[in-house]
Short mmCIF file of C-alpha atoms in Angstrom, two decimals:
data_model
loop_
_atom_site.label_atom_id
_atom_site.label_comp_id
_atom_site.label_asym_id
_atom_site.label_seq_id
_atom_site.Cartn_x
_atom_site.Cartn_y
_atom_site.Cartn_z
CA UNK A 20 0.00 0.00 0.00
CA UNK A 21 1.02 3.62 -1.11
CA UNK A 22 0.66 5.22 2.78
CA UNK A 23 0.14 8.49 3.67
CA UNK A 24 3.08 10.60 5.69
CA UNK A 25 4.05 13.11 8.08
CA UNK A 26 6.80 13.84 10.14
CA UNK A 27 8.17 11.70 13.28
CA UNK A 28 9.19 14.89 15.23
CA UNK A 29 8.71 18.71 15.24
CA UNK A 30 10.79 20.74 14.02
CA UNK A 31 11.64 24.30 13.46
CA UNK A 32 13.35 27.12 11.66
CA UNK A 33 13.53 31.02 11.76
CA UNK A 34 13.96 33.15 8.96
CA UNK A 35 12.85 36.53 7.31
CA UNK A 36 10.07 37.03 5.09
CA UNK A 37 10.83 38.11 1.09
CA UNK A 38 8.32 40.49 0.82
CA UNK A 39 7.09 41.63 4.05
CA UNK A 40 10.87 41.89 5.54
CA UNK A 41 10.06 40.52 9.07
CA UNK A 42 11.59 37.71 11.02
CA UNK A 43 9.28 34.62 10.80
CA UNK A 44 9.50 31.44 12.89
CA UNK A 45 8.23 28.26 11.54
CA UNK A 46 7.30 25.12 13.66
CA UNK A 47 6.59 21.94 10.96
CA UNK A 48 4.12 19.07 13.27
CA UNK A 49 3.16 16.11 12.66
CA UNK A 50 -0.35 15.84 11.84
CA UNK A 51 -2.99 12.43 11.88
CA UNK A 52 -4.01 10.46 8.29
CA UNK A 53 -6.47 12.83 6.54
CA UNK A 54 -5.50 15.75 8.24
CA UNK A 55 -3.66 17.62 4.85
CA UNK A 56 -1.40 20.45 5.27
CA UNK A 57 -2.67 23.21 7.35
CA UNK A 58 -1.20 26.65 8.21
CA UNK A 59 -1.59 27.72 11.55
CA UNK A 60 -0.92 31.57 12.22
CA UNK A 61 0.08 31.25 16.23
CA UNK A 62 0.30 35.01 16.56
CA UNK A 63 -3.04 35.25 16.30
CA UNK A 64 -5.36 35.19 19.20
CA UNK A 65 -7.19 32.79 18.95
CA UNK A 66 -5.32 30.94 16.04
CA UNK A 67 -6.46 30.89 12.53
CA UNK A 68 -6.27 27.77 10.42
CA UNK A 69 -5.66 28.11 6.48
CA UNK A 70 -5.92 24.92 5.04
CA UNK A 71 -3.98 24.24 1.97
CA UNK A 72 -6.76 24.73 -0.56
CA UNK A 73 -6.82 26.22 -4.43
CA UNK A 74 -10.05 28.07 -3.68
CA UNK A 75 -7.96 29.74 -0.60
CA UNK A 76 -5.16 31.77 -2.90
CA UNK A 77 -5.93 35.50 -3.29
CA UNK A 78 -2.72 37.88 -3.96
CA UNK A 79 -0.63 35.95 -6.20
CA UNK A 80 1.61 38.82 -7.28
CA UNK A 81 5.41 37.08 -7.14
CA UNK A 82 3.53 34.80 -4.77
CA UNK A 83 1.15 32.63 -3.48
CA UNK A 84 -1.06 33.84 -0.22
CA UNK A 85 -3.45 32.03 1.67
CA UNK A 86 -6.65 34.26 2.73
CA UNK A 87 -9.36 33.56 5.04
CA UNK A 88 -11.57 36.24 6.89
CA UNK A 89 -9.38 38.85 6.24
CA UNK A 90 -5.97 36.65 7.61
CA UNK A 91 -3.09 35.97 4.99
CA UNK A 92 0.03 33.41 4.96
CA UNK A 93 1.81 35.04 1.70
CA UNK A 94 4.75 32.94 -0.28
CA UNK A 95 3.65 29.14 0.93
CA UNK A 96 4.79 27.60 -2.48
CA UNK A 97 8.56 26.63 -1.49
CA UNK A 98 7.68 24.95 1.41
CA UNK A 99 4.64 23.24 -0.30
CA UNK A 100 6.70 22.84 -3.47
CA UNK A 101 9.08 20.54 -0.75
CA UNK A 102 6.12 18.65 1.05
CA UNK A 103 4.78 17.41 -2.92
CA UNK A 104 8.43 16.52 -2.83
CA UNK A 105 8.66 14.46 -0.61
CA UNK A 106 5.18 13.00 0.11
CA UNK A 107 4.28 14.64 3.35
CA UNK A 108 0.20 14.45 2.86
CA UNK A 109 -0.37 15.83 6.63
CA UNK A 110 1.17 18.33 8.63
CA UNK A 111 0.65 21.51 10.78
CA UNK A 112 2.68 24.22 9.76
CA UNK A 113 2.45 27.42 12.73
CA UNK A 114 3.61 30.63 11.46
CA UNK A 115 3.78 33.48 13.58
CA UNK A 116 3.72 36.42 10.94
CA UNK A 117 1.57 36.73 7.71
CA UNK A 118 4.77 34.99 5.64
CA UNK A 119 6.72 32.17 5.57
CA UNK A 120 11.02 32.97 5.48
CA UNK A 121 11.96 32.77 2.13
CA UNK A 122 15.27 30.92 4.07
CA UNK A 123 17.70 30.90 0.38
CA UNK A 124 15.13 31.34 -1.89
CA UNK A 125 14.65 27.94 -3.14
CA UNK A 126 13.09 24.60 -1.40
CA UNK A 127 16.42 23.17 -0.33
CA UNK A 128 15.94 24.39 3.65
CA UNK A 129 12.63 23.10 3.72
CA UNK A 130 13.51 19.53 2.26
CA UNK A 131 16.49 19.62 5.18
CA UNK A 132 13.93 20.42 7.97
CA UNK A 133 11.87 17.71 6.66
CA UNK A 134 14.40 15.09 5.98
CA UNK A 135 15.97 16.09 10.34
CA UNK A 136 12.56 15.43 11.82
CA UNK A 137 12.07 12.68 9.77
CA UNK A 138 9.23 10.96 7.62
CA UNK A 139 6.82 8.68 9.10
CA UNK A 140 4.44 6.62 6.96
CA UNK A 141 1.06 6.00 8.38
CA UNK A 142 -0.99 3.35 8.42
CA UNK A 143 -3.46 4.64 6.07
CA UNK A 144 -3.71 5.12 1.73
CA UNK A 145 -2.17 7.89 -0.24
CA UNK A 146 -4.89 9.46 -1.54
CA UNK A 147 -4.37 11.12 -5.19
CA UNK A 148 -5.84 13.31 -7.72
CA UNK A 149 -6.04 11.33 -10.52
CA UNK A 150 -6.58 14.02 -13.83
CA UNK A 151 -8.70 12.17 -16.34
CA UNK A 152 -8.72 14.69 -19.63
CA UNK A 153 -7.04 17.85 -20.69
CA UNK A 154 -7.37 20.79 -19.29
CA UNK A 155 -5.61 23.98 -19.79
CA UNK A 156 -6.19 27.69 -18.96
CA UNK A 157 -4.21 30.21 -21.51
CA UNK A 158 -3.88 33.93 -20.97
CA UNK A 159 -2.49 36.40 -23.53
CA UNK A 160 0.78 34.02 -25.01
CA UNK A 161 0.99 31.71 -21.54
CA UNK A 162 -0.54 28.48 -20.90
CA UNK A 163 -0.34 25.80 -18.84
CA UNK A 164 -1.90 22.31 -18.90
CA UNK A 165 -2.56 18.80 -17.06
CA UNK A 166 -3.41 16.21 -18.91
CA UNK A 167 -3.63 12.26 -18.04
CA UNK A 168 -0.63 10.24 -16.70
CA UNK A 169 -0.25 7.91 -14.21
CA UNK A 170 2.75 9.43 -12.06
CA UNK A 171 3.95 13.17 -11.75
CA UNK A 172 5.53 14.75 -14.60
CA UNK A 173 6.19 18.77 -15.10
CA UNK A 174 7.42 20.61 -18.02
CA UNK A 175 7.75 23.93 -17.99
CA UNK A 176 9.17 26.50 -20.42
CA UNK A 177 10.09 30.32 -19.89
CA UNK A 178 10.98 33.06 -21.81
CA UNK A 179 12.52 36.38 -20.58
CA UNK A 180 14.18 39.13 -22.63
CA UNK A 181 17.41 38.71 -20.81
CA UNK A 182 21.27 37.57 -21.79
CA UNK A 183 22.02 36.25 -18.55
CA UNK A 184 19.01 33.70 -18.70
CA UNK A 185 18.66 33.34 -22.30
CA UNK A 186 21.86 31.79 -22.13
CA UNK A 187 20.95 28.70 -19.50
CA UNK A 188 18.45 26.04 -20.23
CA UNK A 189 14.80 27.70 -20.54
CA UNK A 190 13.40 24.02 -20.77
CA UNK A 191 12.82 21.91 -18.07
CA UNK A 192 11.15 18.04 -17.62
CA UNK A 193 11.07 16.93 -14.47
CA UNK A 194 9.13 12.99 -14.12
CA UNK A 195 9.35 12.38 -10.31
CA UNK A 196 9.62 8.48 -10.92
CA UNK A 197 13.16 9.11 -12.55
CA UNK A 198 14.40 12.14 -11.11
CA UNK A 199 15.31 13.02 -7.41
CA UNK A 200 13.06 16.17 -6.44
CA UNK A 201 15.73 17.33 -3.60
CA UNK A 202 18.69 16.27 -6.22
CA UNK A 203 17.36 18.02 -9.35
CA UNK A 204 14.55 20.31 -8.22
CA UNK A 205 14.65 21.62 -4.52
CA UNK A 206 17.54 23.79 -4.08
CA UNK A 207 16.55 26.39 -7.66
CA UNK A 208 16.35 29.69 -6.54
CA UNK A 209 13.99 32.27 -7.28
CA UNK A 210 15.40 35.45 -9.26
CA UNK A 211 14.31 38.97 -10.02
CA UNK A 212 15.81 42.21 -11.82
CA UNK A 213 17.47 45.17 -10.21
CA UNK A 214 15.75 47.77 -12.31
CA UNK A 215 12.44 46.33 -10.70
CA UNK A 216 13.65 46.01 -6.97
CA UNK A 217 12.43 49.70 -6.74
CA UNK A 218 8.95 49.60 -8.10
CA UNK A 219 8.10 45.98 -6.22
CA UNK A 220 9.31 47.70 -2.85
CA UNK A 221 7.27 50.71 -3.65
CA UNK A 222 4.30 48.24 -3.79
CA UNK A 223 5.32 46.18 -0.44
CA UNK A 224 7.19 43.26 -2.01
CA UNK A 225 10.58 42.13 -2.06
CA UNK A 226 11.30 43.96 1.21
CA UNK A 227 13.60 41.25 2.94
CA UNK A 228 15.20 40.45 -0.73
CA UNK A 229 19.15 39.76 -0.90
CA UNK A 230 21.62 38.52 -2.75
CA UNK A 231 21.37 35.68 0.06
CA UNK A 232 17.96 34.55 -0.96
CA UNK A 233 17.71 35.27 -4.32
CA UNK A 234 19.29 34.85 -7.68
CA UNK A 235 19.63 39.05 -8.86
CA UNK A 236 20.35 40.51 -12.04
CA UNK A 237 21.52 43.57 -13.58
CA UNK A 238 20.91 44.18 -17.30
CA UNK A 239 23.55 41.89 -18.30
CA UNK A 240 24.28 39.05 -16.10
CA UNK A 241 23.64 37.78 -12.50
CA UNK A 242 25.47 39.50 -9.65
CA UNK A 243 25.64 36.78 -7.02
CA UNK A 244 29.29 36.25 -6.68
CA UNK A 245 28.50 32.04 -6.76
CA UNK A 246 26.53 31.74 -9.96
CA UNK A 247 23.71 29.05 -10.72
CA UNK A 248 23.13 26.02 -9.06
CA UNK A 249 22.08 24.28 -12.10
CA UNK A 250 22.59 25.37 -15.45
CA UNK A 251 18.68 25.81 -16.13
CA UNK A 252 18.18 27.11 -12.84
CA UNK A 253 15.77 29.24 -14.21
CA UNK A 254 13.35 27.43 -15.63
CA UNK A 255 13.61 25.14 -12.63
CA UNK A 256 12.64 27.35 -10.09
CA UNK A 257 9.13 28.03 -11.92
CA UNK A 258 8.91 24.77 -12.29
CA UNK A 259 9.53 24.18 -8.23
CA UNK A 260 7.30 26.90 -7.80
CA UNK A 261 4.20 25.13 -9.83
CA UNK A 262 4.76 21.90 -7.84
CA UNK A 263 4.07 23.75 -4.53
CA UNK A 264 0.96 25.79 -6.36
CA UNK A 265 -0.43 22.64 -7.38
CA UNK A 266 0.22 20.51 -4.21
CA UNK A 267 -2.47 23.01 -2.97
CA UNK A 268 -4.63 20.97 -4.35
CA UNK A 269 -5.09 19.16 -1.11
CA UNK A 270 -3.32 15.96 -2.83
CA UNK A 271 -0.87 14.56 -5.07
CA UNK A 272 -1.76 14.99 -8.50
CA UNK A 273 -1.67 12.07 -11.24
CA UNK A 274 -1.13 14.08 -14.14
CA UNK A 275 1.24 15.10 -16.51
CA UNK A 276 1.56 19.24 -16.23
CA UNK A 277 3.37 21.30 -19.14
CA UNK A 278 3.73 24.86 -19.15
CA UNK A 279 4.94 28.02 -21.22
CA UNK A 280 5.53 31.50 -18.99
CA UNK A 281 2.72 30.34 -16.08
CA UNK A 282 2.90 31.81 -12.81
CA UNK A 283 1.28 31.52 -9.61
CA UNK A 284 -1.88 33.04 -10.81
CA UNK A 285 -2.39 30.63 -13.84
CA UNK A 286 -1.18 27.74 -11.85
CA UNK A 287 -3.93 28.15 -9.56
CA UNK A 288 -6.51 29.32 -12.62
CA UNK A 289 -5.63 25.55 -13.54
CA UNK A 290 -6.60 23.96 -10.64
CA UNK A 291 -9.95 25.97 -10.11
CA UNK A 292 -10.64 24.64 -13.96
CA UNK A 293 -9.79 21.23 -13.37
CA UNK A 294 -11.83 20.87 -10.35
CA UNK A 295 -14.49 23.23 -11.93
CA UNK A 296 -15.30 19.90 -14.30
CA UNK A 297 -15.80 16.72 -12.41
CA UNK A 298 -15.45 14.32 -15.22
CA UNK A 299 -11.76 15.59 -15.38
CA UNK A 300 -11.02 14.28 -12.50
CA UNK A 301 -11.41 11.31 -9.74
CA UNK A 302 -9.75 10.02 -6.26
CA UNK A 303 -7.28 6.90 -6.58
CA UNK A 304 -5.33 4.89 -3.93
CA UNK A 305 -3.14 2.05 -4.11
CA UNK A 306 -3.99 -0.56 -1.58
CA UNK A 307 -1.60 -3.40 -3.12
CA UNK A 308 1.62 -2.91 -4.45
CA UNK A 309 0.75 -5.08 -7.71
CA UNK A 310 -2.03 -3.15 -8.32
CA UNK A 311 0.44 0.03 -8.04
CA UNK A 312 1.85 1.52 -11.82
CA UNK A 313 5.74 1.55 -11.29
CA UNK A 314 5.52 5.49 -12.41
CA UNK A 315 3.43 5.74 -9.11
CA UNK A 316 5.27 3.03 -7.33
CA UNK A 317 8.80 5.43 -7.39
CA UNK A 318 7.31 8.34 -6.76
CA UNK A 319 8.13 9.04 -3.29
CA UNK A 320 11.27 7.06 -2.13
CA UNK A 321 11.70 7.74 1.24
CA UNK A 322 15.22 8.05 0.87
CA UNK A 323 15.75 11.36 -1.94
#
């Protein structure tokens, strides 16, 4: 049987928050079969829960943010991008500010925290979203997609008017029964421009940015003194991003997802579609292993 998991200890981490600027502490629990990933905001009185849930996302400029009755948890895709990962269906995640820390910018952190308090299957059976037709969502020249496959495969292309990235790999496939998600995924960071540092602080955003948690660029090439981490690092790090924006699904997908230029927005567009049409989609579980397709079967290896 496919199980279900969480984690075998708490654990937790302190860090700053990319947009907002403020110091953020994390505490990841372990949470009971069915339970799903749930933010907690602790410095709340009482606490407010914000399950992980499509319908959920509001602001999705340069991020994705969790809303309910008027409470936010802003930039949740690296850490949820991890948790898809690595199979962790059920956790409590407390926050005590309106952001998670941003940490280095990619998912690498997260998949350490995860991998020191360790990952605990339970004795109950992954439940997936199994995608049953196409559906895609297009807006102006980008798209994005999920169409039938039984495992978890991402492509994603981008495209940005710029010598220092036109120069890596701008294509990216990912299938997550071949490759290693914390070898070839996790630790892509996420980039941005100097000549639009100004006008995304002058809206709120990017106010904790560095060269320590992000990949930065002048008009010509990238500024942080240690390069890329991979040599599409790029197109990687959207592609990290849409695995956390579509683990907020509530489960792991069975689908194939290709892209061209999405973002947070459109990745969650594409989830509201696909679960606008319930003949595109159904519930599967594996209860014996010979019933399991080997692309599901090597999905989540507990050692990554």
């Amino acid at each position: 049987m496919l199980k279900q998991r969480t984690l075998k200890t708490i654990v937790r981490a302190t860090g700053v928050g990319l947009h907002s600027g403020v110091k953020v502490t994390i505490a990841l629990r372990p949470a009971a079969p069915g339970t799903g990933i749930v933010f907690r905001r602790v410095d709340l009185d009482p606490p407010v829960d914000l399950k992980a849930d499509p319908y959920s996302v509001g602001d999705t400029r340069l991020a994705s943010c969790l809303e309910r009755d008027g409470v936010k948890i802003a930039t949740v895709e690296h850490l949820m991008s991890a948790l898809a990962g690595l199979g962790i269906d059920n956790l409590f995640i407390d926050v005590d500010a309106a952001e998670l820390p941003i940490m280095d910018g990619s998912a690498a952190p997260f998949v350490f925290l995860l991998h020191s308090a360790g990952i605990l299957e339970q004795n109950a059976a992954k439940k997936f979203l199994r995608v049953k037709k196409l559906v895609e969502v297009k807006e102006d020249d980008k798209w994005a997609r999920l169409e039938p496959y039984e495992g978890f495969r991402l492509s994603f292309s981008i495209a940005f008017n710029h010598p220092a990235v036109s120069q890596t790999g701008t294509r990216v496939t990912i299938d997550f029964a071949e490759h290693s998600y914390a070898r070839e995924v996790a630790r892509a960071r996420t980039f941005g421009f100097m000549q639009d540092v100004e006008m995304m602080r002058d809206n709120g955003l990017a106010l904790g940015g560095s060269l320590e948690n992000a990949i930065v660029m002048d008009e010509y090439r990238v500024l942080n003194s240690d390069g890329l981490r991979y040599v599409d690092e790029f197109a990687k790090h959207k592609l990290l991003d849409a695995v956390g924006d579509l683990y907020l699904v509530g489960h792991p997908l069975l689908a194939a997802f290709t892209a061209h230029k999405s973002g947070h927005a459109l990745n969650n567009a594409l989830l509201r579609a696909l679960l606008a049409d319930q003949s595109a989609w159904e519930f599967a579980s594996f209860e014996r292993a010979e019933e399991t397709p080997e692309t599901v079967a090597q999905l989540y290896p507990l050692a990554a």
